[in-house]
Amino acid sequence: MSHSSKFSRRTALLGAAALPLAAASVTSARAAAPMLGVAQSNFRRVKVGNFEVTTLLAGTRPVENPHEIFGMNVDKETFDDVSAEAGLSTTAAQFFFTPTLVNNGSELVLFDTGLQGATTVQAIESAGYTADQVDKVVITHMHGDHIGGLSTDGTPTFANAAYVTGSTEFDAWAKADNENFEGKVRPLAEQMTMLDDGGSPASGITAMAAFGHTPGHMTYMVEDGGTQLVIGADFANHYVWSLAHPDWEVRFDMDKEAAAATRKRLLDMMAADKTAFIGYHMPWPGIGYVEKSGDGGYRYVAHSYQLML
């Protein structure tokens, strides 16, 4: 065997021995990258037939003591057991605020406006639109996290938009002496079209009465090309504590008995028809399906790619 052959093998062995040290050095250098924190995109776009539907993350925050909000009519042990089975914390819940854009090819329609205009506009721009392109703003109900973005510093956030809301909802809040309503909605009243159950704010979109959460709370059916999607607003506020247990009382439901009946009616419909829905407070990006579970409740199934094809 030649001397050069021995030298080559020795060199190869020495090189191989050095590889773990080199890898450790590279790993050490990479570990110096900064921690960036939890993050997600602030929009998600899917298709309903030929329509484009975009959910917008207008805000998210943790809220402490969820049992003070959900399951108000059940004891702490029951709430804790249900939460533990679902892997949920009982000390805090993450809230999401999700307006929705529907582009039906002739109009760009925004459903609800978030807590305030700036973050909603930021999400709209991330999705490729501008606030000036919004043709209609539909308000599902008058809680502050849905009407807060109607104006920014006293000026309408969506300068070119017409406005649509339910007549029952508007009339109830007009009598309520509510600061948010008076500051955000009342100044736009003359530009608002009022509709009732079965009314249509735009082509391919139909209002569905879903009273209980508020006196005139509305959901909307979006339909094109044989595909349907429900813009559910706040008929259900949590994917376990509201869907799995529709009879559990929610602090924000103004008529708790009517809200529970509405939840069950809509959940039954969507489970039977396998219809997707967008929940304003569902886990981001807010799009999912409903399945019946064996105990009389319902199971939330997050959307994967059904509305992408």
Coordinates of C-alpha atoms in Angstrom, one line a residue:
M1 CA 0.0 0.0 0.0
S2 CA 1.4 3.4 -0.9
H3 CA 2.3 6.1 1.5
S4 CA 0.0 8.5 -0.3
S5 CA -3.0 6.1 0.3
K6 CA -2.3 6.0 4.1
F7 CA -2.1 9.7 4.2
S8 CA -5.4 10.2 2.4
R9 CA -7.2 7.8 4.8
R10 CA -5.7 9.5 7.9
T11 CA -6.7 12.9 6.5
A12 CA -10.3 11.7 5.9
L13 CA -10.5 10.3 9.5
L14 CA -9.3 13.5 11.0
G15 CA -11.7 15.5 8.9
A16 CA -14.6 13.4 10.0
A17 CA -13.7 13.8 13.6
A18 CA -13.8 17.5 13.2
L19 CA -17.3 17.6 11.8
P20 CA -19.2 17.5 15.2
L21 CA -17.1 20.4 16.4
A22 CA -17.9 22.4 13.2
A23 CA -21.6 21.6 13.5
A24 CA -21.5 22.7 17.2
S25 CA -19.9 25.9 16.1
V26 CA -22.6 26.6 13.5
T27 CA -25.4 25.7 15.9
S28 CA -23.9 28.0 18.5
A29 CA -23.8 30.9 16.0
R30 CA -27.4 30.3 14.9
A31 CA -28.6 30.2 18.5
A32 CA -27.7 33.9 18.8
A33 CA -30.8 34.9 16.6
P34 CA -33.3 36.9 18.7
M35 CA -36.5 35.5 20.0
L36 CA -39.3 37.1 18.0
G37 CA -42.4 36.1 20.0
V38 CA -45.7 34.6 18.9
A39 CA -46.8 35.8 15.5
Q40 CA -49.3 35.2 12.6
S41 CA -50.4 36.8 9.4
N42 CA -53.3 39.2 9.9
F43 CA -55.4 38.0 6.9
R44 CA -56.5 34.8 5.3
R45 CA -58.3 34.6 2.0
V46 CA -60.5 31.7 0.7
K47 CA -63.0 31.1 -2.0
V48 CA -66.8 30.6 -1.9
G49 CA -67.6 29.8 -5.5
N50 CA -66.2 32.7 -7.5
F51 CA -66.3 35.0 -4.5
E52 CA -63.2 35.8 -2.5
V53 CA -63.7 35.9 1.3
T54 CA -60.9 37.4 3.5
T55 CA -60.8 37.2 7.3
L56 CA -59.0 40.0 9.0
L57 CA -57.2 39.8 12.3
A58 CA -58.1 43.2 13.8
G59 CA -56.8 42.4 17.2
T60 CA -56.2 39.6 19.8
R61 CA -55.6 39.6 23.5
P62 CA -55.7 37.3 26.5
V63 CA -58.6 37.7 28.9
E64 CA -58.4 36.5 32.5
N65 CA -60.9 34.4 34.4
P66 CA -62.9 32.9 31.5
H67 CA -65.4 31.3 33.8
E68 CA -66.7 34.8 34.6
I69 CA -67.6 35.0 30.9
F70 CA -68.5 31.5 29.7
G71 CA -70.6 28.8 31.5
M72 CA -72.0 31.3 34.0
N73 CA -74.8 28.8 34.8
V74 CA -72.4 25.9 35.6
D75 CA -70.3 25.4 38.7
K76 CA -66.5 25.8 38.8
E77 CA -65.8 22.0 38.9
T78 CA -67.8 21.4 35.7
F79 CA -66.2 24.3 33.9
D80 CA -62.7 23.1 35.0
D81 CA -63.4 19.5 34.0
V82 CA -64.6 20.5 30.5
S83 CA -61.6 22.9 30.1
A84 CA -59.1 20.3 31.2
E85 CA -60.5 17.7 28.8
A86 CA -60.1 20.2 25.9
G87 CA -56.6 21.2 27.1
L88 CA -57.7 24.7 27.9
S89 CA -56.5 27.0 30.6
T90 CA -59.0 28.1 33.2
T91 CA -57.0 31.2 34.2
A92 CA -57.1 33.0 30.8
A93 CA -58.5 32.7 27.3
Q94 CA -57.2 34.2 24.1
F95 CA -59.8 36.5 22.4
F96 CA -59.7 37.2 18.6
F97 CA -61.5 40.0 16.7
T98 CA -62.1 39.1 13.1
P99 CA -63.9 41.3 10.6
T100 CA -64.5 39.8 7.2
L101 CA -64.3 41.1 3.6
V102 CA -66.4 39.6 0.8
N103 CA -65.5 40.4 -2.8
N104 CA -68.4 39.3 -5.0
G105 CA -66.8 40.6 -8.2
S106 CA -68.8 43.9 -8.2
E107 CA -68.6 45.1 -4.6
L108 CA -66.1 44.8 -1.7
V109 CA -68.2 44.3 1.4
L110 CA -66.8 44.6 5.0
F111 CA -68.6 42.8 7.8
D112 CA -67.9 44.6 11.1
T113 CA -65.0 47.0 11.8
G114 CA -63.0 45.8 14.9
L115 CA -62.3 47.7 18.1
Q116 CA -60.8 50.7 16.2
G117 CA -60.0 51.7 12.7
A118 CA -56.2 51.6 12.5
T119 CA -55.7 47.8 13.1
T120 CA -58.6 46.9 10.8
V121 CA -57.2 49.1 8.0
Q122 CA -53.8 47.7 8.5
A123 CA -55.2 44.2 8.0
I124 CA -57.1 45.3 5.0
E125 CA -54.0 46.7 3.5
S126 CA -52.0 43.6 4.3
A127 CA -54.7 41.7 2.3
G128 CA -54.1 43.9 -0.7
Y129 CA -57.0 46.3 -0.5
T130 CA -57.4 49.9 0.8
A131 CA -60.0 51.3 3.1
D132 CA -61.2 53.5 0.2
Q133 CA -62.0 50.4 -1.9
V134 CA -64.7 49.2 0.6
D135 CA -68.1 49.7 -1.0
K136 CA -70.3 48.6 1.9
V137 CA -69.9 48.1 5.6
V138 CA -72.3 45.7 7.2
I139 CA -72.7 45.8 10.9
T140 CA -73.9 42.5 12.4
H141 CA -74.6 44.1 15.8
M142 CA -73.7 47.1 17.8
H143 CA -71.2 45.9 20.4
G144 CA -68.1 48.1 20.7
D145 CA -65.7 45.5 19.2
H146 CA -67.8 45.5 16.0
I147 CA -68.5 49.2 15.5
G148 CA -65.3 50.7 17.0
G149 CA -63.6 51.0 13.6
L150 CA -66.5 52.9 11.9
S151 CA -64.6 56.1 12.5
T152 CA -61.1 57.2 13.2
D153 CA -60.5 60.5 15.1
G154 CA -64.1 61.5 14.3
T155 CA -63.8 60.8 10.5
P156 CA -65.4 57.8 8.8
T157 CA -62.7 55.2 8.3
F158 CA -64.3 53.9 5.1
A159 CA -64.8 57.1 3.1
N160 CA -66.5 55.7 0.1
A161 CA -68.7 53.1 1.8
A162 CA -72.4 52.8 2.2
Y163 CA -73.6 51.2 5.5
V164 CA -76.0 48.3 6.2
T165 CA -77.4 47.0 9.5
G166 CA -80.4 45.2 10.9
S167 CA -83.4 47.4 11.6
T168 CA -84.3 45.6 14.9
E169 CA -80.7 46.1 16.1
F170 CA -80.5 49.7 15.1
D171 CA -83.8 50.6 16.8
A172 CA -82.9 48.8 20.0
W173 CA -79.6 50.6 20.4
A174 CA -81.1 54.0 19.3
K175 CA -83.1 53.9 22.5
A176 CA -80.3 52.7 24.8
D177 CA -78.3 55.9 25.4
N178 CA -75.1 54.0 24.6
E179 CA -71.9 56.1 24.2
N180 CA -70.4 53.8 21.5
F181 CA -73.6 53.8 19.5
E182 CA -74.0 57.6 19.8
G183 CA -70.4 58.3 18.8
K184 CA -69.9 55.7 16.1
V185 CA -73.2 54.7 14.6
R186 CA -75.6 57.7 15.0
P187 CA -73.5 60.0 12.9
L188 CA -73.8 57.6 9.9
A189 CA -77.5 56.8 10.4
E190 CA -78.6 58.8 7.3
Q191 CA -76.3 56.7 5.1
M192 CA -77.5 53.4 6.5
T193 CA -79.8 50.9 4.8
M194 CA -81.8 48.9 7.3
L195 CA -82.7 45.3 6.5
D196 CA -84.6 42.4 8.1
D197 CA -84.3 38.6 8.1
G198 CA -83.9 37.5 4.5
G199 CA -82.7 40.9 3.2
S200 CA -79.7 41.1 1.0
P201 CA -76.9 43.7 1.5
A202 CA -75.1 42.6 -1.7
S203 CA -75.4 40.0 -4.5
G204 CA -74.9 36.5 -3.1
I205 CA -75.3 37.5 0.5
T206 CA -78.5 37.0 2.6
A207 CA -79.2 38.2 6.2
M208 CA -80.3 35.6 8.8
A209 CA -81.8 36.7 12.0
A210 CA -79.8 35.4 15.0
F211 CA -81.3 37.3 17.9
G212 CA -80.2 36.8 21.5
H213 CA -76.6 37.9 21.7
T214 CA -78.1 41.4 21.1
P215 CA -81.7 42.3 20.3
G216 CA -81.2 42.3 16.5
H217 CA -78.0 40.3 16.0
M218 CA -77.6 39.1 12.4
T219 CA -75.6 36.4 10.7
Y220 CA -75.1 36.3 6.9
M221 CA -75.1 33.5 4.4
V222 CA -72.6 33.9 1.5
E223 CA -73.4 31.7 -1.4
D224 CA -72.0 31.3 -4.9
G225 CA -71.5 28.4 -7.3
G226 CA -73.2 25.9 -4.9
T227 CA -70.8 26.7 -2.1
Q228 CA -72.0 28.3 1.2
L229 CA -70.3 30.0 4.1
V230 CA -72.0 31.6 7.2
I231 CA -70.6 34.9 8.6
G232 CA -71.6 34.0 12.1
A233 CA -70.5 37.1 14.0
D234 CA -71.1 36.4 17.8
F235 CA -73.8 33.7 17.7
A236 CA -71.1 31.6 19.4
N237 CA -68.1 33.1 21.1
H238 CA -65.8 30.1 21.9
Y239 CA -65.0 27.0 20.0
V240 CA -65.4 24.7 23.1
W241 CA -67.3 26.7 25.8
S242 CA -70.0 27.8 23.3
L243 CA -70.0 25.0 20.6
A244 CA -69.6 21.9 22.8
H245 CA -72.0 23.4 25.4
P246 CA -74.5 25.7 23.6
D247 CA -76.7 25.9 26.7
W248 CA -73.8 27.5 28.7
E249 CA -74.6 31.1 29.4
V250 CA -72.3 33.8 28.1
R251 CA -72.0 37.1 29.9
F252 CA -72.1 39.2 26.7
D253 CA -75.4 37.6 25.6
M254 CA -78.1 40.1 26.3
D255 CA -81.0 37.5 26.2
K256 CA -79.3 34.3 27.3
E257 CA -82.2 32.0 26.6
A258 CA -82.7 33.3 23.1
A259 CA -79.0 33.2 22.4
A260 CA -78.8 29.6 23.4
A261 CA -81.7 28.7 21.1
T262 CA -80.1 30.6 18.3
R263 CA -76.8 28.8 18.8
K264 CA -78.4 25.4 18.6
R265 CA -80.5 26.3 15.6
L266 CA -77.5 27.6 13.6
L267 CA -75.2 24.8 14.7
D268 CA -77.8 22.2 13.7
M269 CA -78.1 23.8 10.3
M270 CA -74.4 24.0 9.6
A271 CA -73.7 20.5 10.9
A272 CA -76.4 19.0 8.7
D273 CA -75.4 20.9 5.6
K274 CA -71.6 20.7 6.3
T275 CA -71.5 24.5 5.8
A276 CA -68.3 26.4 6.8
F277 CA -68.6 29.4 9.1
I278 CA -66.6 32.4 10.2
G279 CA -66.8 33.2 13.9
Y280 CA -65.8 36.6 15.0
H281 CA -64.1 35.2 18.1
M282 CA -63.1 31.8 16.9
P283 CA -59.4 30.8 16.9
W284 CA -57.6 32.7 14.1
P285 CA -58.1 32.6 11.1
G286 CA -61.7 32.1 12.3
I287 CA -62.9 29.7 9.7
G288 CA -64.3 26.3 10.6
Y289 CA -67.0 23.6 10.4
V290 CA -69.3 22.0 12.9
E291 CA -69.9 18.4 13.7
K292 CA -72.4 16.9 16.1
S293 CA -70.9 15.2 19.1
G294 CA -72.4 12.3 21.0
D295 CA -73.4 14.2 24.1
G296 CA -75.7 16.7 22.4
G297 CA -73.1 19.3 21.8
Y298 CA -71.1 20.2 18.8
R299 CA -67.4 19.9 17.8
Y300 CA -65.5 22.7 16.0
V301 CA -63.3 21.5 13.1
A302 CA -60.9 24.1 11.8
H303 CA -60.9 24.8 8.1
S304 CA -57.9 23.2 6.3
Y305 CA -58.0 23.6 2.5
Q306 CA -61.7 23.0 1.6
L307 CA -62.3 26.6 0.5
M308 CA -59.0 26.9 -1.3
L309 CA -59.7 24.6 -4.2

